[in-house]
Amino acid sequence: MSLKGKVAIVTGATGGIGRQIVENLASEGINMVLGARRAEKLEEIKNSLPSVKIEVVKCDVTKQGDLENLVEIAKDKFGRVDILVNAAGVSSQYPFWQQPKEDIEKVMYTNYYSYVMLARLVVEIMKEQKSGHIVNITSGSVMVDPPPRNFIVYTSLKVALRAFAKGLFWEMRDFGIKVTSLFPGVTRTPLTNRLKDISEEQSRLMEPEAVAEAVLFALKQPENVCPLELAVINQRTPWKKPVIPFKQDHPDK
Ligand SMILES: NC(=O)c1ccc[n+]([C@@H]2O[C@H](COP(=O)([O-])OP(=O)(O)OC[C@H]3O[C@@H](n4cnc5c(N)ncnc54)[C@H](OP(=O)(O)O)[C@@H]3O)[C@@H](O)[C@H]2O)c1
């Protein structure tokens, strides 16, 4: 299925996963509006991909006005939005009792609110078009139950995002709008560099290419097929410690 000439908004375009998605979308001839806070990095990415039309927008996804501006620019420059890829995100690894309040707020607005709000803004356009595809980069952690220790705010918001996307699919499918949630395992990106307890054996981490390939897989399905959820998980566990310890010292000990 040809994607040439379609228009995509991609958030997190300067990140490990987002950047690779942008490259893969460009290789299919998809024009893009890219959002992130680092404007100079966005320009660099635009200049490296001359085969497609790219608009770059300095955007803080925790700010409502910036989200609205991103979608407005896509409408103004291209007149349509066929694809939204939500790939902006932050990591957050704390024992809950030590997690700063500001961190909880940042994760909520970046990893959850911006995804939902951008979906809200683009569905109006996609509904008019009677077509569109929303792809959320969620997380493989949603498949771990209970949520992994030290990641409970991060993971529970990803679980909420997963639930949101499933509901959105059922609500929007009669308008021709597809929704895909992608659950990557631990991937080699700047985000992972900041985490503790990741294996030093780099070959245990996935490359962003695996995630970007899964995005294209989702986008290339026939009109009547929607890959609602795709999990691309590490074959070799990347953690030094189990994510759910099976043994714990009693607090009184
Ligand atoms: N890496 C993994 O192992 C992994 C696994 C599962 C799920 N994920 C998910 O995949 C997504 C991308 O992660 P990544 O590994 O690619 O992270 P990354 O390399 O750290 O990139 C994060 C991206 O998000 C953008 N971003 C962060 N805060 C923002 C804000 N307030 N406003 C606008 N943009 C913001 C950054 O752009 P600027 O700094 O330029 O603003 C950057 O483009 C996240 O949702 C993450 O939870 C990652």
PDB file of C-alpha atoms and ligand atoms in Angstrom:
ATOM      1  CA  MET A   1       0.000   0.000   0.000  1.00  0.00           C
ATOM      2  CA  SER A   2       1.486   3.358  -1.013  1.00  0.00           C
ATOM      3  CA  LEU A   3       1.863   6.023   1.649  1.00  0.00           C
ATOM      4  CA  LYS A   4       3.449   8.530  -0.738  1.00  0.00           C
ATOM      5  CA  GLY A   5       2.122  12.076  -0.339  1.00  0.00           C
ATOM      6  CA  LYS A   6       0.374  11.404   2.965  1.00  0.00           C
ATOM      7  CA  VAL A   7       0.789  13.929   5.778  1.00  0.00           C
ATOM      8  CA  ALA A   8       1.968  12.963   9.262  1.00  0.00           C
ATOM      9  CA  ILE A   9       2.439  14.843  12.515  1.00  0.00           C
ATOM     10  CA  VAL A  10       5.250  13.291  14.588  1.00  0.00           C
ATOM     11  CA  THR A  11       6.013  14.341  18.153  1.00  0.00           C
ATOM     12  CA  GLY A  12       9.257  13.363  19.861  1.00  0.00           C
ATOM     13  CA  ALA A  13      10.873  13.678  16.434  1.00  0.00           C
ATOM     14  CA  THR A  14      14.275  14.531  17.943  1.00  0.00           C
ATOM     15  CA  GLY A  15      14.308  11.432  20.176  1.00  0.00           C
ATOM     16  CA  GLY A  16      15.741   7.968  19.637  1.00  0.00           C
ATOM     17  CA  ILE A  17      12.489   6.318  18.575  1.00  0.00           C
ATOM     18  CA  GLY A  18      10.816   9.378  17.002  1.00  0.00           C
ATOM     19  CA  ARG A  19      13.839  10.243  14.869  1.00  0.00           C
ATOM     20  CA  GLN A  20      13.945   6.728  13.405  1.00  0.00           C
ATOM     21  CA  ILE A  21      10.206   6.815  12.721  1.00  0.00           C
ATOM     22  CA  VAL A  22      10.691  10.106  10.850  1.00  0.00           C
ATOM     23  CA  GLU A  23      13.367   8.511   8.660  1.00  0.00           C
ATOM     24  CA  ASN A  24      11.192   5.512   7.881  1.00  0.00           C
ATOM     25  CA  LEU A  25       8.168   7.690   7.076  1.00  0.00           C
ATOM     26  CA  ALA A  26      10.341   9.832   4.796  1.00  0.00           C
ATOM     27  CA  SER A  27      11.520   6.719   2.965  1.00  0.00           C
ATOM     28  CA  GLU A  28       7.855   6.079   2.078  1.00  0.00           C
ATOM     29  CA  GLY A  29       7.395   9.614   0.733  1.00  0.00           C
ATOM     30  CA  ILE A  30       5.289  10.868   3.647  1.00  0.00           C
ATOM     31  CA  ASN A  31       5.336  14.650   4.234  1.00  0.00           C
ATOM     32  CA  MET A  32       5.621  15.647   7.877  1.00  0.00           C
ATOM     33  CA  VAL A  33       5.147  18.206  10.581  1.00  0.00           C
ATOM     34  CA  LEU A  34       7.705  17.523  13.298  1.00  0.00           C
ATOM     35  CA  GLY A  35       7.354  18.709  16.887  1.00  0.00           C
ATOM     36  CA  ALA A  36       9.895  18.866  19.738  1.00  0.00           C
ATOM     37  CA  ARG A  37      11.483  21.509  21.974  1.00  0.00           C
ATOM     38  CA  ARG A  38      14.956  21.475  20.380  1.00  0.00           C
ATOM     39  CA  ALA A  39      14.429  23.597  17.267  1.00  0.00           C
ATOM     40  CA  GLU A  40      18.005  23.321  15.981  1.00  0.00           C
ATOM     41  CA  LYS A  41      17.818  19.510  16.092  1.00  0.00           C
ATOM     42  CA  LEU A  42      14.525  19.622  14.201  1.00  0.00           C
ATOM     43  CA  GLU A  43      16.125  21.789  11.492  1.00  0.00           C
ATOM     44  CA  GLU A  44      19.005  19.332  11.232  1.00  0.00           C
ATOM     45  CA  ILE A  45      16.565  16.440  10.723  1.00  0.00           C
ATOM     46  CA  LYS A  46      14.602  18.407   8.124  1.00  0.00           C
ATOM     47  CA  ASN A  47      17.789  19.201   6.186  1.00  0.00           C
ATOM     48  CA  SER A  48      18.847  15.550   6.218  1.00  0.00           C
ATOM     49  CA  LEU A  49      15.614  14.459   4.517  1.00  0.00           C
ATOM     50  CA  PRO A  50      15.246  16.584   1.372  1.00  0.00           C
ATOM     51  CA  SER A  51      13.073  14.062  -0.513  1.00  0.00           C
ATOM     52  CA  VAL A  52       9.893  14.987   1.405  1.00  0.00           C
ATOM     53  CA  LYS A  53       8.225  18.204   2.570  1.00  0.00           C
ATOM     54  CA  ILE A  54       8.866  18.822   6.264  1.00  0.00           C
ATOM     55  CA  GLU A  55       7.646  21.618   8.544  1.00  0.00           C
ATOM     56  CA  VAL A  56       9.344  21.869  11.913  1.00  0.00           C
ATOM     57  CA  VAL A  57       7.591  23.314  14.941  1.00  0.00           C
ATOM     58  CA  LYS A  58       9.214  24.154  18.259  1.00  0.00           C
ATOM     59  CA  CYS A  59       6.724  22.654  20.629  1.00  0.00           C
ATOM     60  CA  ASP A  60       6.478  21.796  24.314  1.00  0.00           C
ATOM     61  CA  VAL A  61       3.863  19.049  24.451  1.00  0.00           C
ATOM     62  CA  THR A  62       3.012  19.875  28.057  1.00  0.00           C
ATOM     63  CA  LYS A  63       1.544  23.184  26.823  1.00  0.00           C
ATOM     64  CA  GLN A  64      -1.958  23.253  25.381  1.00  0.00           C
ATOM     65  CA  GLY A  65      -1.193  26.232  23.123  1.00  0.00           C
ATOM     66  CA  ASP A  66       1.815  24.457  21.602  1.00  0.00           C
ATOM     67  CA  LEU A  67      -0.268  21.356  20.822  1.00  0.00           C
ATOM     68  CA  GLU A  68      -2.938  23.471  19.125  1.00  0.00           C
ATOM     69  CA  ASN A  69      -0.260  25.338  17.165  1.00  0.00           C
ATOM     70  CA  LEU A  70       1.275  22.070  15.920  1.00  0.00           C
ATOM     71  CA  VAL A  71      -2.025  20.892  14.468  1.00  0.00           C
ATOM     72  CA  GLU A  72      -2.865  24.350  13.065  1.00  0.00           C
ATOM     73  CA  ILE A  73       0.456  24.413  11.186  1.00  0.00           C
ATOM     74  CA  ALA A  74      -0.250  20.986   9.671  1.00  0.00           C
ATOM     75  CA  LYS A  75      -3.680  22.242   8.541  1.00  0.00           C
ATOM     76  CA  ASP A  76      -2.281  25.499   7.128  1.00  0.00           C
ATOM     77  CA  LYS A  77       0.718  23.997   5.314  1.00  0.00           C
ATOM     78  CA  PHE A  78      -0.751  20.724   4.064  1.00  0.00           C
ATOM     79  CA  GLY A  79      -4.540  21.046   4.408  1.00  0.00           C
ATOM     80  CA  ARG A  80      -4.883  17.597   5.971  1.00  0.00           C
ATOM     81  CA  VAL A  81      -3.552  15.172   8.599  1.00  0.00           C
ATOM     82  CA  ASP A  82      -3.457  11.497   7.626  1.00  0.00           C
ATOM     83  CA  ILE A  83      -1.239  10.194  10.410  1.00  0.00           C
ATOM     84  CA  LEU A  84      -0.440  11.232  13.972  1.00  0.00           C
ATOM     85  CA  VAL A  85       2.533   9.529  15.618  1.00  0.00           C
ATOM     86  CA  ASN A  86       2.752  10.344  19.318  1.00  0.00           C
ATOM     87  CA  ALA A  87       6.366   9.570  20.271  1.00  0.00           C
ATOM     88  CA  ALA A  88       7.269  12.356  22.715  1.00  0.00           C
ATOM     89  CA  GLY A  89       8.060  11.000  26.121  1.00  0.00           C
ATOM     90  CA  VAL A  90      10.053  11.095  29.302  1.00  0.00           C
ATOM     91  CA  SER A  91      11.267   8.304  31.538  1.00  0.00           C
ATOM     92  CA  SER A  92      10.659   8.264  35.263  1.00  0.00           C
ATOM     93  CA  GLN A  93      12.295   5.778  37.611  1.00  0.00           C
ATOM     94  CA  TYR A  94      11.786   6.390  41.339  1.00  0.00           C
ATOM     95  CA  PRO A  95      10.700   4.560  44.436  1.00  0.00           C
ATOM     96  CA  PHE A  96       7.230   6.126  44.661  1.00  0.00           C
ATOM     97  CA  TRP A  97       7.849   7.634  48.092  1.00  0.00           C
ATOM     98  CA  GLN A  98      10.849   9.539  46.709  1.00  0.00           C
ATOM     99  CA  GLN A  99       9.274  10.671  43.451  1.00  0.00           C
ATOM    100  CA  PRO A 100       9.156  14.481  43.229  1.00  0.00           C
ATOM    101  CA  LYS A 101       5.700  15.975  42.671  1.00  0.00           C
ATOM    102  CA  GLU A 102       7.064  17.863  39.657  1.00  0.00           C
ATOM    103  CA  ASP A 103       8.124  14.578  38.090  1.00  0.00           C
ATOM    104  CA  ILE A 104       4.641  13.093  38.456  1.00  0.00           C
ATOM    105  CA  GLU A 105       3.200  16.172  36.758  1.00  0.00           C
ATOM    106  CA  LYS A 106       5.779  16.077  33.946  1.00  0.00           C
ATOM    107  CA  VAL A 107       5.139  12.409  33.160  1.00  0.00           C
ATOM    108  CA  MET A 108       1.371  12.935  33.202  1.00  0.00           C
ATOM    109  CA  TYR A 109       1.460  15.867  30.791  1.00  0.00           C
ATOM    110  CA  THR A 110       4.148  14.527  28.473  1.00  0.00           C
ATOM    111  CA  ASN A 111       3.362  10.817  28.281  1.00  0.00           C
ATOM    112  CA  TYR A 112      -0.409  10.869  28.713  1.00  0.00           C
ATOM    113  CA  TYR A 113      -2.085  14.254  28.327  1.00  0.00           C
ATOM    114  CA  SER A 114      -0.264  15.271  25.143  1.00  0.00           C
ATOM    115  CA  TYR A 115      -1.166  11.974  23.450  1.00  0.00           C
ATOM    116  CA  VAL A 116      -4.841  12.302  24.332  1.00  0.00           C
ATOM    117  CA  MET A 117      -5.035  16.015  23.486  1.00  0.00           C
ATOM    118  CA  LEU A 118      -3.316  15.629  20.106  1.00  0.00           C
ATOM    119  CA  ALA A 119      -5.693  12.773  19.297  1.00  0.00           C
ATOM    120  CA  ARG A 120      -8.595  15.052  20.287  1.00  0.00           C
ATOM    121  CA  LEU A 121      -7.333  17.796  17.965  1.00  0.00           C
ATOM    122  CA  VAL A 122      -6.638  15.585  14.934  1.00  0.00           C
ATOM    123  CA  VAL A 123      -9.803  13.478  15.078  1.00  0.00           C
ATOM    124  CA  GLU A 124     -11.767  16.576  14.086  1.00  0.00           C
ATOM    125  CA  ILE A 125      -9.743  16.750  10.866  1.00  0.00           C
ATOM    126  CA  MET A 126      -9.669  12.984  10.296  1.00  0.00           C
ATOM    127  CA  LYS A 127     -13.433  12.735  10.819  1.00  0.00           C
ATOM    128  CA  GLU A 128     -13.971  15.277   8.023  1.00  0.00           C
ATOM    129  CA  GLN A 129     -11.551  13.342   5.797  1.00  0.00           C
ATOM    130  CA  LYS A 130     -13.203  10.031   6.768  1.00  0.00           C
ATOM    131  CA  SER A 131      -9.734   8.596   7.178  1.00  0.00           C
ATOM    132  CA  GLY A 132      -6.710   8.806   9.440  1.00  0.00           C
ATOM    133  CA  HIS A 133      -4.382   6.761  11.599  1.00  0.00           C
ATOM    134  CA  ILE A 134      -3.234   7.539  15.148  1.00  0.00           C
ATOM    135  CA  VAL A 135      -0.154   5.660  16.369  1.00  0.00           C
ATOM    136  CA  ASN A 136       0.839   5.887  20.031  1.00  0.00           C
ATOM    137  CA  ILE A 137       4.272   4.789  21.201  1.00  0.00           C
ATOM    138  CA  THR A 138       3.129   3.269  24.477  1.00  0.00           C
ATOM    139  CA  SER A 139       5.440   0.777  26.250  1.00  0.00           C
ATOM    140  CA  GLY A 140       6.106  -2.899  26.732  1.00  0.00           C
ATOM    141  CA  SER A 141       5.784  -2.203  30.455  1.00  0.00           C
ATOM    142  CA  VAL A 142       1.984  -2.321  30.046  1.00  0.00           C
ATOM    143  CA  MET A 143       2.365  -6.073  29.709  1.00  0.00           C
ATOM    144  CA  VAL A 144       3.986  -6.388  33.129  1.00  0.00           C
ATOM    145  CA  ASP A 145       1.493  -6.860  35.934  1.00  0.00           C
ATOM    146  CA  PRO A 146       1.835  -5.483  38.601  1.00  0.00           C
ATOM    147  CA  PRO A 147       3.605  -2.422  37.144  1.00  0.00           C
ATOM    148  CA  PRO A 148       7.384  -2.747  37.538  1.00  0.00           C
ATOM    149  CA  ARG A 149       8.873  -1.491  40.783  1.00  0.00           C
ATOM    150  CA  ASN A 150      10.185   2.120  40.519  1.00  0.00           C
ATOM    151  CA  PHE A 151       8.120   2.697  37.370  1.00  0.00           C
ATOM    152  CA  ILE A 152       4.611   2.706  38.766  1.00  0.00           C
ATOM    153  CA  VAL A 153       3.581   6.235  37.735  1.00  0.00           C
ATOM    154  CA  TYR A 154       5.196   5.859  34.296  1.00  0.00           C
ATOM    155  CA  THR A 155       3.646   2.429  33.726  1.00  0.00           C
ATOM    156  CA  SER A 156       0.198   3.154  35.092  1.00  0.00           C
ATOM    157  CA  LEU A 157      -0.065   6.145  32.745  1.00  0.00           C
ATOM    158  CA  LYS A 158       0.986   3.906  29.844  1.00  0.00           C
ATOM    159  CA  VAL A 159      -1.713   1.422  30.927  1.00  0.00           C
ATOM    160  CA  ALA A 160      -4.226   4.277  30.884  1.00  0.00           C
ATOM    161  CA  LEU A 161      -3.002   5.270  27.426  1.00  0.00           C
ATOM    162  CA  ARG A 162      -3.465   1.717  26.221  1.00  0.00           C
ATOM    163  CA  ALA A 163      -7.047   1.699  27.521  1.00  0.00           C
ATOM    164  CA  PHE A 164      -7.719   5.098  25.965  1.00  0.00           C
ATOM    165  CA  ALA A 165      -6.473   3.945  22.550  1.00  0.00           C
ATOM    166  CA  LYS A 166      -8.599   0.799  22.580  1.00  0.00           C
ATOM    167  CA  GLY A 167     -11.684   2.840  23.399  1.00  0.00           C
ATOM    168  CA  LEU A 168     -10.775   5.442  20.799  1.00  0.00           C
ATOM    169  CA  PHE A 169     -10.558   2.772  18.114  1.00  0.00           C
ATOM    170  CA  TRP A 170     -14.085   1.538  18.829  1.00  0.00           C
ATOM    171  CA  GLU A 171     -15.416   5.068  18.925  1.00  0.00           C
ATOM    172  CA  MET A 172     -13.725   6.254  15.724  1.00  0.00           C
ATOM    173  CA  ARG A 173     -13.704   3.232  13.462  1.00  0.00           C
ATOM    174  CA  ASP A 174     -16.960   4.093  11.725  1.00  0.00           C
ATOM    175  CA  PHE A 175     -15.295   7.345  10.655  1.00  0.00           C
ATOM    176  CA  GLY A 176     -12.472   5.399   8.982  1.00  0.00           C
ATOM    177  CA  ILE A 177      -9.979   6.362  11.678  1.00  0.00           C
ATOM    178  CA  LYS A 178      -7.491   3.697  12.769  1.00  0.00           C
ATOM    179  CA  VAL A 179      -5.698   3.577  16.106  1.00  0.00           C
ATOM    180  CA  THR A 180      -2.555   1.588  16.877  1.00  0.00           C
ATOM    181  CA  SER A 181      -0.758   1.222  20.211  1.00  0.00           C
ATOM    182  CA  LEU A 182       2.835   0.116  19.946  1.00  0.00           C
ATOM    183  CA  PHE A 183       4.501  -1.486  22.951  1.00  0.00           C
ATOM    184  CA  PRO A 184       8.284  -1.351  22.545  1.00  0.00           C
ATOM    185  CA  GLY A 185      10.600  -3.258  24.820  1.00  0.00           C
ATOM    186  CA  VAL A 186      13.723  -1.543  26.124  1.00  0.00           C
ATOM    187  CA  THR A 187      15.201   0.283  23.142  1.00  0.00           C
ATOM    188  CA  ARG A 188      18.593   1.908  22.739  1.00  0.00           C
ATOM    189  CA  THR A 189      17.791   5.655  22.978  1.00  0.00           C
ATOM    190  CA  PRO A 190      18.856   8.654  25.101  1.00  0.00           C
ATOM    191  CA  LEU A 191      15.893   7.831  27.380  1.00  0.00           C
ATOM    192  CA  THR A 192      17.302   4.392  28.168  1.00  0.00           C
ATOM    193  CA  ASN A 193      20.750   5.860  28.837  1.00  0.00           C
ATOM    194  CA  ARG A 194      19.277   7.624  31.844  1.00  0.00           C
ATOM    195  CA  LEU A 195      17.805   4.468  33.437  1.00  0.00           C
ATOM    196  CA  LYS A 196      19.341   2.431  36.252  1.00  0.00           C
ATOM    197  CA  ASP A 197      19.749  -1.363  36.239  1.00  0.00           C
ATOM    198  CA  ILE A 198      19.886  -1.751  32.463  1.00  0.00           C
ATOM    199  CA  SER A 199      22.259  -4.464  31.314  1.00  0.00           C
ATOM    200  CA  GLU A 200      25.662  -3.231  30.157  1.00  0.00           C
ATOM    201  CA  GLU A 201      25.413  -5.754  27.370  1.00  0.00           C
ATOM    202  CA  GLN A 202      24.199  -3.381  24.678  1.00  0.00           C
ATOM    203  CA  SER A 203      23.094  -6.200  22.380  1.00  0.00           C
ATOM    204  CA  ARG A 204      20.272  -6.876  24.841  1.00  0.00           C
ATOM    205  CA  LEU A 205      18.631  -3.554  23.927  1.00  0.00           C
ATOM    206  CA  MET A 206      16.498  -3.261  20.805  1.00  0.00           C
ATOM    207  CA  GLU A 207      17.371  -0.761  18.106  1.00  0.00           C
ATOM    208  CA  PRO A 208      14.800   1.990  17.339  1.00  0.00           C
ATOM    209  CA  GLU A 209      14.609   0.545  13.817  1.00  0.00           C
ATOM    210  CA  ALA A 210      12.513  -2.369  15.143  1.00  0.00           C
ATOM    211  CA  VAL A 211       9.935   0.080  16.495  1.00  0.00           C
ATOM    212  CA  ALA A 212       9.943   2.254  13.364  1.00  0.00           C
ATOM    213  CA  GLU A 213       9.459  -0.845  11.181  1.00  0.00           C
ATOM    214  CA  ALA A 214       6.421  -1.791  13.282  1.00  0.00           C
ATOM    215  CA  VAL A 215       4.960   1.680  12.684  1.00  0.00           C
ATOM    216  CA  LEU A 216       5.274   1.195   8.930  1.00  0.00           C
ATOM    217  CA  PHE A 217       3.762  -2.282   9.238  1.00  0.00           C
ATOM    218  CA  ALA A 218       0.727  -0.738  10.937  1.00  0.00           C
ATOM    219  CA  LEU A 219       0.389   2.049   8.385  1.00  0.00           C
ATOM    220  CA  LYS A 220       0.687  -0.283   5.373  1.00  0.00           C
ATOM    221  CA  GLN A 221      -2.226  -2.569   6.190  1.00  0.00           C
ATOM    222  CA  PRO A 222      -5.223  -2.657   3.841  1.00  0.00           C
ATOM    223  CA  GLU A 223      -8.032  -0.167   4.447  1.00  0.00           C
ATOM    224  CA  ASN A 224     -10.122  -2.703   6.382  1.00  0.00           C
ATOM    225  CA  VAL A 225      -7.301  -3.884   8.668  1.00  0.00           C
ATOM    226  CA  CYS A 226      -6.227  -2.101  11.849  1.00  0.00           C
ATOM    227  CA  PRO A 227      -3.374  -3.513  13.945  1.00  0.00           C
ATOM    228  CA  LEU A 228      -4.827  -2.273  17.206  1.00  0.00           C
ATOM    229  CA  GLU A 229      -1.885  -3.319  19.397  1.00  0.00           C
ATOM    230  CA  LEU A 230       1.650  -4.347  18.462  1.00  0.00           C
ATOM    231  CA  ALA A 231       4.168  -5.477  21.066  1.00  0.00           C
ATOM    232  CA  VAL A 232       7.801  -5.465  19.952  1.00  0.00           C
ATOM    233  CA  ILE A 233       9.568  -6.917  22.966  1.00  0.00           C
ATOM    234  CA  ASN A 234      13.182  -7.866  23.632  1.00  0.00           C
ATOM    235  CA  GLN A 235      13.956 -11.481  23.045  1.00  0.00           C
ATOM    236  CA  ARG A 236      16.738 -11.163  25.656  1.00  0.00           C
ATOM    237  CA  THR A 237      15.787  -9.410  28.875  1.00  0.00           C
ATOM    238  CA  PRO A 238      17.677  -6.096  29.122  1.00  0.00           C
ATOM    239  CA  TRP A 239      17.425  -5.727  32.918  1.00  0.00           C
ATOM    240  CA  LYS A 240      20.116  -6.630  35.429  1.00  0.00           C
ATOM    241  CA  LYS A 241      17.496  -7.251  38.120  1.00  0.00           C
ATOM    242  CA  PRO A 242      14.042  -8.797  37.704  1.00  0.00           C
ATOM    243  CA  VAL A 243      11.469  -6.037  37.103  1.00  0.00           C
ATOM    244  CA  ILE A 244       9.201  -7.694  39.667  1.00  0.00           C
ATOM    245  CA  PRO A 245      11.435  -9.007  42.480  1.00  0.00           C
ATOM    246  CA  PHE A 246      10.074 -12.309  43.714  1.00  0.00           C
ATOM    247  CA  LYS A 247      11.703 -11.942  47.121  1.00  0.00           C
ATOM    248  CA  GLN A 248      11.517  -8.968  49.435  1.00  0.00           C
ATOM    249  CA  ASP A 249      12.835  -8.297  52.921  1.00  0.00           C
ATOM    250  CA  HIS A 250      10.169  -7.695  55.521  1.00  0.00           C
ATOM    251  CA  PRO A 251      10.220  -3.990  56.623  1.00  0.00           C
ATOM    252  CA  ASP A 252      10.652  -5.077  60.283  1.00  0.00           C
ATOM    253  CA  LYS A 253      13.724  -7.132  59.520  1.00  0.00           C
TER     254      LYS A 253
HETATM  255  N1  LIG B   1      13.466   3.792  24.868  1.00  0.00           N
HETATM  256  C1  LIG B   1      12.739   2.809  25.371  1.00  0.00           C
HETATM  257  O1  LIG B   1      13.282   1.789  25.840  1.00  0.00           O
HETATM  258  C2  LIG B   1      11.241   2.890  25.357  1.00  0.00           C
HETATM  259  C3  LIG B   1      10.530   1.711  25.664  1.00  0.00           C
HETATM  260  C4  LIG B   1       9.146   1.764  25.694  1.00  0.00           C
HETATM  261  C5  LIG B   1       8.496   2.939  25.393  1.00  0.00           C
HETATM  262  N2  LIG B   1       9.209   4.062  25.088  1.00  0.00           N
HETATM  263  C6  LIG B   1       8.460   5.276  24.795  1.00  0.00           C
HETATM  264  O2  LIG B   1       8.829   5.780  23.533  1.00  0.00           O
HETATM  265  C7  LIG B   1       8.662   7.196  23.503  1.00  0.00           C
HETATM  266  C8  LIG B   1       9.948   7.824  22.990  1.00  0.00           C
HETATM  267  O3  LIG B   1      11.022   7.461  23.827  1.00  0.00           O
HETATM  268  P1  LIG B   1      12.568   7.555  23.385  1.00  0.00           P
HETATM  269  O4  LIG B   1      13.228   6.384  23.970  1.00  0.00           O
HETATM  270  O5  LIG B   1      12.656   7.835  21.938  1.00  0.00           O
HETATM  271  O6  LIG B   1      13.002   8.838  24.240  1.00  0.00           O
HETATM  272  P2  LIG B   1      14.122   9.961  23.944  1.00  0.00           P
HETATM  273  O7  LIG B   1      15.158   9.453  23.022  1.00  0.00           O
HETATM  274  O8  LIG B   1      14.512  10.511  25.263  1.00  0.00           O
HETATM  275  O9  LIG B   1      13.271  11.065  23.156  1.00  0.00           O
HETATM  276  C9  LIG B   1      12.217  11.738  23.783  1.00  0.00           C
HETATM  277  C10 LIG B   1      11.562  12.657  22.783  1.00  0.00           C
HETATM  278  O10 LIG B   1      10.459  13.296  23.428  1.00  0.00           O
HETATM  279  C11 LIG B   1      10.588  14.709  23.262  1.00  0.00           C
HETATM  280  N3  LIG B   1      10.048  15.385  24.426  1.00  0.00           N
HETATM  281  C12 LIG B   1      10.255  15.112  25.742  1.00  0.00           C
HETATM  282  N4  LIG B   1       9.609  16.016  26.509  1.00  0.00           N
HETATM  283  C13 LIG B   1       8.994  16.879  25.657  1.00  0.00           C
HETATM  284  C14 LIG B   1       8.191  18.046  25.837  1.00  0.00           C
HETATM  285  N5  LIG B   1       7.850  18.517  27.050  1.00  0.00           N
HETATM  286  N6  LIG B   1       7.736  18.673  24.730  1.00  0.00           N
HETATM  287  C15 LIG B   1       8.054  18.223  23.500  1.00  0.00           C
HETATM  288  N7  LIG B   1       8.796  17.149  23.264  1.00  0.00           N
HETATM  289  C16 LIG B   1       9.279  16.486  24.331  1.00  0.00           C
HETATM  290  C17 LIG B   1      12.101  14.966  23.092  1.00  0.00           C
HETATM  291  O11 LIG B   1      12.308  16.128  22.333  1.00  0.00           O
HETATM  292  P3  LIG B   1      12.981  17.486  22.859  1.00  0.00           P
HETATM  293  O12 LIG B   1      13.891  17.121  23.986  1.00  0.00           O
HETATM  294  O13 LIG B   1      13.683  18.046  21.655  1.00  0.00           O
HETATM  295  O14 LIG B   1      11.814  18.318  23.265  1.00  0.00           O
HETATM  296  C18 LIG B   1      12.492  13.744  22.268  1.00  0.00           C
HETATM  297  O15 LIG B   1      12.222  13.980  20.917  1.00  0.00           O
HETATM  298  C19 LIG B   1       8.262   7.607  24.933  1.00  0.00           C
HETATM  299  O16 LIG B   1       6.877   7.726  25.017  1.00  0.00           O
HETATM  300  C20 LIG B   1       8.723   6.421  25.765  1.00  0.00           C
HETATM  301  O17 LIG B   1       7.966   6.285  26.940  1.00  0.00           O
HETATM  302  C21 LIG B   1      10.575   4.055  25.060  1.00  0.00           C
END
